[in-house]
mmCIF file of C-alpha atoms in Angstrom:
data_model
loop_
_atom_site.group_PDB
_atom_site.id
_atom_site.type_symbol
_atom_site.label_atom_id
_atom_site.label_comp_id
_atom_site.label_asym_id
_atom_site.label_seq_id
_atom_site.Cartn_x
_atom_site.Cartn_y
_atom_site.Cartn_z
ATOM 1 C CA UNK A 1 -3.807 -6.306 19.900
ATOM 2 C CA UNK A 2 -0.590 -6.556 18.279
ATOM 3 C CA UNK A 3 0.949 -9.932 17.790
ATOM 4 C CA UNK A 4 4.455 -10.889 18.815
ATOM 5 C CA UNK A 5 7.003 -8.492 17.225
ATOM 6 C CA UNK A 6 10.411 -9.986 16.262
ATOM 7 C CA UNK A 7 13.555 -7.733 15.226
ATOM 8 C CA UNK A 8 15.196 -7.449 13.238
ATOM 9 C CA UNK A 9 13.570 -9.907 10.488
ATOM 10 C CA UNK A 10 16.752 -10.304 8.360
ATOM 11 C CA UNK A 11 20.424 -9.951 9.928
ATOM 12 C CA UNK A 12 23.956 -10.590 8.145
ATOM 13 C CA UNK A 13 26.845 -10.630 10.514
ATOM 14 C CA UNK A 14 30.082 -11.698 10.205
ATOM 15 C CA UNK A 15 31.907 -14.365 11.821
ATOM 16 C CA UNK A 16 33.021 -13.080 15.036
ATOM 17 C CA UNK A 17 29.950 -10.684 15.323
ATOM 18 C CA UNK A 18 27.501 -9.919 17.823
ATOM 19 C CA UNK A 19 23.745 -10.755 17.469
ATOM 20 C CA UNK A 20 20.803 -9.138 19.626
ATOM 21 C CA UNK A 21 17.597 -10.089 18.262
ATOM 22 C CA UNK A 22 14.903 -8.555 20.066
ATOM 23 C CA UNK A 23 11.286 -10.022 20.917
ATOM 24 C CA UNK A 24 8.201 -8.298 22.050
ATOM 25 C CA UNK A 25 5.379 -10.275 23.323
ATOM 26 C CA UNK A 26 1.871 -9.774 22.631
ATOM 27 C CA UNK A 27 0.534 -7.615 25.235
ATOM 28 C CA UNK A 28 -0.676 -9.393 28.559
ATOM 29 C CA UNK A 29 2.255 -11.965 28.614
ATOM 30 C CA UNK A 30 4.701 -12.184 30.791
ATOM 31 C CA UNK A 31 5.864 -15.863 29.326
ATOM 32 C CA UNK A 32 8.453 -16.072 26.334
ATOM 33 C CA UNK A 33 10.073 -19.205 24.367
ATOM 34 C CA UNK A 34 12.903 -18.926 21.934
ATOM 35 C CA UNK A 35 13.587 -21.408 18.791
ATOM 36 C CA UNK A 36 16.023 -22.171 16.583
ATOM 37 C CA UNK A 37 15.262 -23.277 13.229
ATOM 38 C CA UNK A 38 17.587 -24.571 10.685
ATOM 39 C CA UNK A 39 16.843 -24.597 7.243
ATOM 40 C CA UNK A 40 14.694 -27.783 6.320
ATOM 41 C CA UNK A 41 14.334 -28.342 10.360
ATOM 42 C CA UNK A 42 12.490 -28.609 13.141
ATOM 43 C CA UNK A 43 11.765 -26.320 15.692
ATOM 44 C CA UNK A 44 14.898 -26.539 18.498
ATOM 45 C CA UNK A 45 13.808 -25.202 21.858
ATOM 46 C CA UNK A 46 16.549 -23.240 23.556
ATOM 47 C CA UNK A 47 15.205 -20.951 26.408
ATOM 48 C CA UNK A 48 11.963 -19.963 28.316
ATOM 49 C CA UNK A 49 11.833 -16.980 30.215
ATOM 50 C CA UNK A 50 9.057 -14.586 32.125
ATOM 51 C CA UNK A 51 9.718 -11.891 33.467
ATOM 52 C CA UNK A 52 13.280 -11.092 34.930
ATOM 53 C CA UNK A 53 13.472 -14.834 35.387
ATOM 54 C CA UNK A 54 14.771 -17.657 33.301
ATOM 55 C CA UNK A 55 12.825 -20.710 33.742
ATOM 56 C CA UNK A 56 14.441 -23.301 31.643
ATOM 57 C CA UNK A 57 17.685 -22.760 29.374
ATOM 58 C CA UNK A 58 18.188 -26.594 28.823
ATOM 59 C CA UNK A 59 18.225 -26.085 25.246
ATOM 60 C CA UNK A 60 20.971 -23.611 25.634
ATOM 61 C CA UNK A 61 24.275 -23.540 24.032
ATOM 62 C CA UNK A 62 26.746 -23.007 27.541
ATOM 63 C CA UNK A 63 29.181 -20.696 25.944
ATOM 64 C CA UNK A 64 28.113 -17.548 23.339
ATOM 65 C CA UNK A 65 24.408 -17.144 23.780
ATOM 66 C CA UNK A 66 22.425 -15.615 26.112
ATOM 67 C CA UNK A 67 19.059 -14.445 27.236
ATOM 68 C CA UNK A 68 16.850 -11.961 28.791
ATOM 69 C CA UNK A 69 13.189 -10.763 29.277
ATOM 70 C CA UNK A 70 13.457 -7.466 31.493
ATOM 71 C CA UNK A 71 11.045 -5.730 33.728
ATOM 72 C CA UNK A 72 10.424 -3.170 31.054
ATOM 73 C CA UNK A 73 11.340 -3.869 27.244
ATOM 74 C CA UNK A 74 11.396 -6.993 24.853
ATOM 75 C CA UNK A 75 13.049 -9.913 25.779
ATOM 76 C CA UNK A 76 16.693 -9.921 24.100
ATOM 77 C CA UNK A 77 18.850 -13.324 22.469
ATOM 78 C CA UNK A 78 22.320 -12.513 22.490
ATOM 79 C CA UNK A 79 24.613 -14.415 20.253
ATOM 80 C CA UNK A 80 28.369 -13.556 20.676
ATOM 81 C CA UNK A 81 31.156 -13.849 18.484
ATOM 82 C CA UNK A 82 29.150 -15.928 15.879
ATOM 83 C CA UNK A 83 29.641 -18.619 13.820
ATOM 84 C CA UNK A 84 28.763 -19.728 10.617
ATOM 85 C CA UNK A 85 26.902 -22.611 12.105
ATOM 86 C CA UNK A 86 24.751 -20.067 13.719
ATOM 87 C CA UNK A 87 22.915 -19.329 10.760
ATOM 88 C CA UNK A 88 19.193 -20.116 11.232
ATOM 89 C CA UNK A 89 16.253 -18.578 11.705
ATOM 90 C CA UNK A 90 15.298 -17.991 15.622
ATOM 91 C CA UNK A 91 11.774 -17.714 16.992
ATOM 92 C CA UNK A 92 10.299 -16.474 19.654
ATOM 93 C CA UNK A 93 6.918 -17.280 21.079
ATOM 94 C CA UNK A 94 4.512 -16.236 24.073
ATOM 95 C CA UNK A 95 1.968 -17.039 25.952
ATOM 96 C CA UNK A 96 -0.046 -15.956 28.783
ATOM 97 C CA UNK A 97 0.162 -18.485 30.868
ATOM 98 C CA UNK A 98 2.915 -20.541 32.715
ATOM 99 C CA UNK A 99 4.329 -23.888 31.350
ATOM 100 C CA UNK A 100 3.186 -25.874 28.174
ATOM 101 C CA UNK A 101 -0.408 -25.486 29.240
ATOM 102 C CA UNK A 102 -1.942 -23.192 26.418
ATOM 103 C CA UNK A 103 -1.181 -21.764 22.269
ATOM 104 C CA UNK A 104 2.211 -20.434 21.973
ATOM 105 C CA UNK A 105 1.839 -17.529 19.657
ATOM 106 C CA UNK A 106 4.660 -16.804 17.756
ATOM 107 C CA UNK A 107 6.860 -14.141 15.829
ATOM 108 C CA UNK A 108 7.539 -13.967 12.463
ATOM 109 C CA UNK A 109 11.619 -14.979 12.888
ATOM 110 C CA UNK A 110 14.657 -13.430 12.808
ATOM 111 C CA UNK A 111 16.710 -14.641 10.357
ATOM 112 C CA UNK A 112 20.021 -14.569 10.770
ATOM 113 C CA UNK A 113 23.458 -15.047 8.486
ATOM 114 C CA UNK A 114 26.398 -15.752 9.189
ATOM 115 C CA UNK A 115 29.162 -14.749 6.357
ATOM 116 C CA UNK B 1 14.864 -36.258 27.651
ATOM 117 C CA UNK B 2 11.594 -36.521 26.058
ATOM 118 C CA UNK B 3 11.792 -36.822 22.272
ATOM 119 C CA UNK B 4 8.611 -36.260 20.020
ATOM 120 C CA UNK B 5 8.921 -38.068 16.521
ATOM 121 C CA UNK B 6 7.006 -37.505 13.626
ATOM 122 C CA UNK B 7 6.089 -39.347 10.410
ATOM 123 C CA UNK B 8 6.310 -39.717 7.988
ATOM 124 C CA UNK B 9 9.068 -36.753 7.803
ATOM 125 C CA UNK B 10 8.026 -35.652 4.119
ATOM 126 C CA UNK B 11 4.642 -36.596 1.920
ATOM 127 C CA UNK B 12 3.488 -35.520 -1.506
ATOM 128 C CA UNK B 13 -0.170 -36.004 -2.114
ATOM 129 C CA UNK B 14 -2.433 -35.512 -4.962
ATOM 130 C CA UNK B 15 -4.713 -32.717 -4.515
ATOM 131 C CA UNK B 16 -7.951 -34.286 -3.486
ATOM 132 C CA UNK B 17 -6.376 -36.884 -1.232
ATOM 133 C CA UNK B 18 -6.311 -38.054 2.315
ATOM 134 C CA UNK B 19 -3.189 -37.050 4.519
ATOM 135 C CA UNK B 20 -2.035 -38.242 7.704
ATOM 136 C CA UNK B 21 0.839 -37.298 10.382
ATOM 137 C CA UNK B 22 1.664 -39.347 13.538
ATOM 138 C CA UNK B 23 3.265 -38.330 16.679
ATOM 139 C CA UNK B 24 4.991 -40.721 19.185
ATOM 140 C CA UNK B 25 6.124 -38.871 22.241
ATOM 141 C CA UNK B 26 8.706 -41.097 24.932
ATOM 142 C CA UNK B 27 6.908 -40.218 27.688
ATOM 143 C CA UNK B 28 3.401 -39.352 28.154
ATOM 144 C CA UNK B 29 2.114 -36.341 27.898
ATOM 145 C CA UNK B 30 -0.263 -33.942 29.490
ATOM 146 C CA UNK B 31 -1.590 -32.738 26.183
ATOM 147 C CA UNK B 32 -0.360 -32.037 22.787
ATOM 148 C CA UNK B 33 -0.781 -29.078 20.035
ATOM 149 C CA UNK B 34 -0.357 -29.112 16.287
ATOM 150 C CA UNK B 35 1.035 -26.473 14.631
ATOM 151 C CA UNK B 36 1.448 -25.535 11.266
ATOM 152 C CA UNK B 37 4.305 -23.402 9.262
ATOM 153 C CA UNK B 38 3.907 -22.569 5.552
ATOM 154 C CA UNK B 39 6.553 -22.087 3.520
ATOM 155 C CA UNK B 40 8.581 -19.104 4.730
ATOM 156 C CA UNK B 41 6.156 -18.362 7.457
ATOM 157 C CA UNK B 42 5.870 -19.017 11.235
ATOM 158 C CA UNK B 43 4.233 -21.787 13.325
ATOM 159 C CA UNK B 44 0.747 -21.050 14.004
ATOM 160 C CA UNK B 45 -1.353 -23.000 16.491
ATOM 161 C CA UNK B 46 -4.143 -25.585 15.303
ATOM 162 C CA UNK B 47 -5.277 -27.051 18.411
ATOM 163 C CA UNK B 48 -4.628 -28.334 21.760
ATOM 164 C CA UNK B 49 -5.801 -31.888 22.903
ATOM 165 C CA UNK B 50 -5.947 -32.763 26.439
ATOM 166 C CA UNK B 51 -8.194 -36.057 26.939
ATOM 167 C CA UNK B 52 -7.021 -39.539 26.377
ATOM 168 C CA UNK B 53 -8.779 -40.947 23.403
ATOM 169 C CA UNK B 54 -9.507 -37.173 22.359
ATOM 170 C CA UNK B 55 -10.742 -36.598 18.455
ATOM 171 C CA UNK B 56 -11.296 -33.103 17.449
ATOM 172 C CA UNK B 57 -12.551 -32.267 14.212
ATOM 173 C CA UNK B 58 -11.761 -28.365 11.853
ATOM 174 C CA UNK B 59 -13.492 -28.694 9.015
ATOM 175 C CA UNK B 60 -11.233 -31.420 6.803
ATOM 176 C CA UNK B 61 -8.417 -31.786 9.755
ATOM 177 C CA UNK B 62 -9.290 -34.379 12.363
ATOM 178 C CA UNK B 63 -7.223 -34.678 15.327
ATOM 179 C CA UNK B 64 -6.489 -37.738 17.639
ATOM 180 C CA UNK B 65 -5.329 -37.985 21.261
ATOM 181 C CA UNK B 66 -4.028 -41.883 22.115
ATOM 182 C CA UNK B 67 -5.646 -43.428 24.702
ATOM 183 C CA UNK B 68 -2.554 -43.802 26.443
ATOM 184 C CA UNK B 69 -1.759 -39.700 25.733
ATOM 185 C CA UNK B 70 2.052 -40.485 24.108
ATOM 186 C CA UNK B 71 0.680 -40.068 20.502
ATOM 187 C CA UNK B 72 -1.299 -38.302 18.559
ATOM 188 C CA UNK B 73 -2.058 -38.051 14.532
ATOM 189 C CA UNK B 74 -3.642 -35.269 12.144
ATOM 190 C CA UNK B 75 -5.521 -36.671 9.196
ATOM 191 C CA UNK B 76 -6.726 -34.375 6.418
ATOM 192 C CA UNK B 77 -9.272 -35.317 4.432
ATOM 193 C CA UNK B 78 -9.445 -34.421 0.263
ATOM 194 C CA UNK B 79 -6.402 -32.033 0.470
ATOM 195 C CA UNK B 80 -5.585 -28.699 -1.271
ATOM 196 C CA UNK B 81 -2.661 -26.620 -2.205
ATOM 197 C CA UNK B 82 -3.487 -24.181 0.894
ATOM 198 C CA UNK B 83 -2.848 -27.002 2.848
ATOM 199 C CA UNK B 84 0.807 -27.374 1.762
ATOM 200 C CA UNK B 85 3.408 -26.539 5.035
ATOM 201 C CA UNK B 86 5.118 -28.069 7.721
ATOM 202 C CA UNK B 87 2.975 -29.563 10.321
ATOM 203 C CA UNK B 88 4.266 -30.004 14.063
ATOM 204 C CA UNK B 89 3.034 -31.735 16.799
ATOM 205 C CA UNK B 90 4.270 -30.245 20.548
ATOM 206 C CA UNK B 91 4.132 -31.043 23.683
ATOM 207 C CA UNK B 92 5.294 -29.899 27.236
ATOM 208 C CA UNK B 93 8.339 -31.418 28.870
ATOM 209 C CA UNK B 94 11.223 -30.667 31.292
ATOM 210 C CA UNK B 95 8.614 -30.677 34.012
ATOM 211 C CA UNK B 96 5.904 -28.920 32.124
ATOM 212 C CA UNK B 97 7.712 -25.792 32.016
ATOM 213 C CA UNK B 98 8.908 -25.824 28.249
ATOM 214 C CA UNK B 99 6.992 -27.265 24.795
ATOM 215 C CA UNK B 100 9.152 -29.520 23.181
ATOM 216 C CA UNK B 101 8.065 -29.764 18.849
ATOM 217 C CA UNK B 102 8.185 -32.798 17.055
ATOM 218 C CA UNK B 103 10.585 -33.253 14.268
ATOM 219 C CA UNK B 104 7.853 -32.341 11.858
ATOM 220 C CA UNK B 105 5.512 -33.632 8.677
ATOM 221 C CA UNK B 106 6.267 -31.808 5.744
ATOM 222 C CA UNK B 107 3.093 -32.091 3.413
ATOM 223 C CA UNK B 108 3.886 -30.979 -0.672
ATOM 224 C CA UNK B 109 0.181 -30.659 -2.600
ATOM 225 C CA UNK B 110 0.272 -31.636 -6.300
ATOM 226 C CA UNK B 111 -2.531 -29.901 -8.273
#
């Protein structure tokens, strides 16, 4: 059984740039977290997702990010028109069952720069 | 919201001796997980405690539950350089629905 698969590992954009970094959850879960991580940082919760729903996006920036986790395919954080402050490394994480009630297993990070 | 502190936020340890993180949540919590990053790496899940009062033991790590479930410590015992990383406490919030992470222990092992 596969583990969660993160893409790309390593991105360089440019300021004013699109992101998509993709996440694939281990097979069997339909529940999905994303992270941010800044260098030297903690772990920064920004959206949870299952399928074709978004369950909490609290953690969110309003304007220039978005996500997804579609019926079919990996579950998608979009980051438009970036920003050098953008540069971290993002994480995703699932888990088989609903809520905070079980291990989160997660990818091994996109990391992404901003030039 | 619910914030989940750590400390201390950075230790360096001898190889050979005791460490300990401690987790103070501002609201109590349903349970709690460590995790632990190394260097580079991802988090990767240690344990879940659900109990008031709960100790679980892995080998040198011991892990503690408060009584009144809004903290929680990790104590390793005679430490080694495979033990260096980032440890983080987590626990749910925002009505159960998402894990919130503590701010983090980072733990340095001198050999």
């Amino acid at each position: 059984n596969a583990g969660v698969m993160q893409n790309p590992r390593h991105l360089v954009r440019r300021r004013g740039q699109e992101a998509r970094l993709r996440c694939s959850p281990m097979k069997g879960h339909s529940h999905v977290y994303w992270y941010r991580q800044l260098p030297e940082e903690g772990l920064k919760f920004m959206v949870y997702l299952q399928k074709e729903n978004i369950i909490d996006e609290s953690g969110m920036p309003k304007e220039r990010f978005s996500a997804e986790f579609p019926k079919e395919g990996p579950s998608i954080l979009r980051i438009q028109q970036v920003v050098r402050g953008d540069s971290a490394a993002y994480f995703c994480a699932s888990s088989p069952r609903q809520g905070a009630d079980g291990e989160l297993f997660f990818g091994e990070g996109s990391r992404l720069t901003v030039l | 919201g619910q914030q989940v502190m750590q400390i201390p936020q950075y230790q360096h340890v001898q190889e050979g001796e005791d460490f300990t993180t401690y987790c103070n949540s501002s609201t109590t919590l349903s349970n709690i997980q460590w995790y632990k990053q190394r260097p580079g790496g991802h988090p990767v899940f240690l344990i879940q405690l659900v109990k008031s009062g709960e100790v679980k033991k892995q080998k040198r790590l011991t892990f503690q539950f408060g009584e009144a479930k809004k903290n929680s410590s990790l104590h390793i015992t005679a430490t080694q350089t495979t033990d260096v990383g980032t440890y983080f406490c987590a626990g749910p919030s925002g009505g159960y629905q998402k894990v919130t992470f503590g701010t983090g222990t980072k733990l340095q092992v001198i050999p």
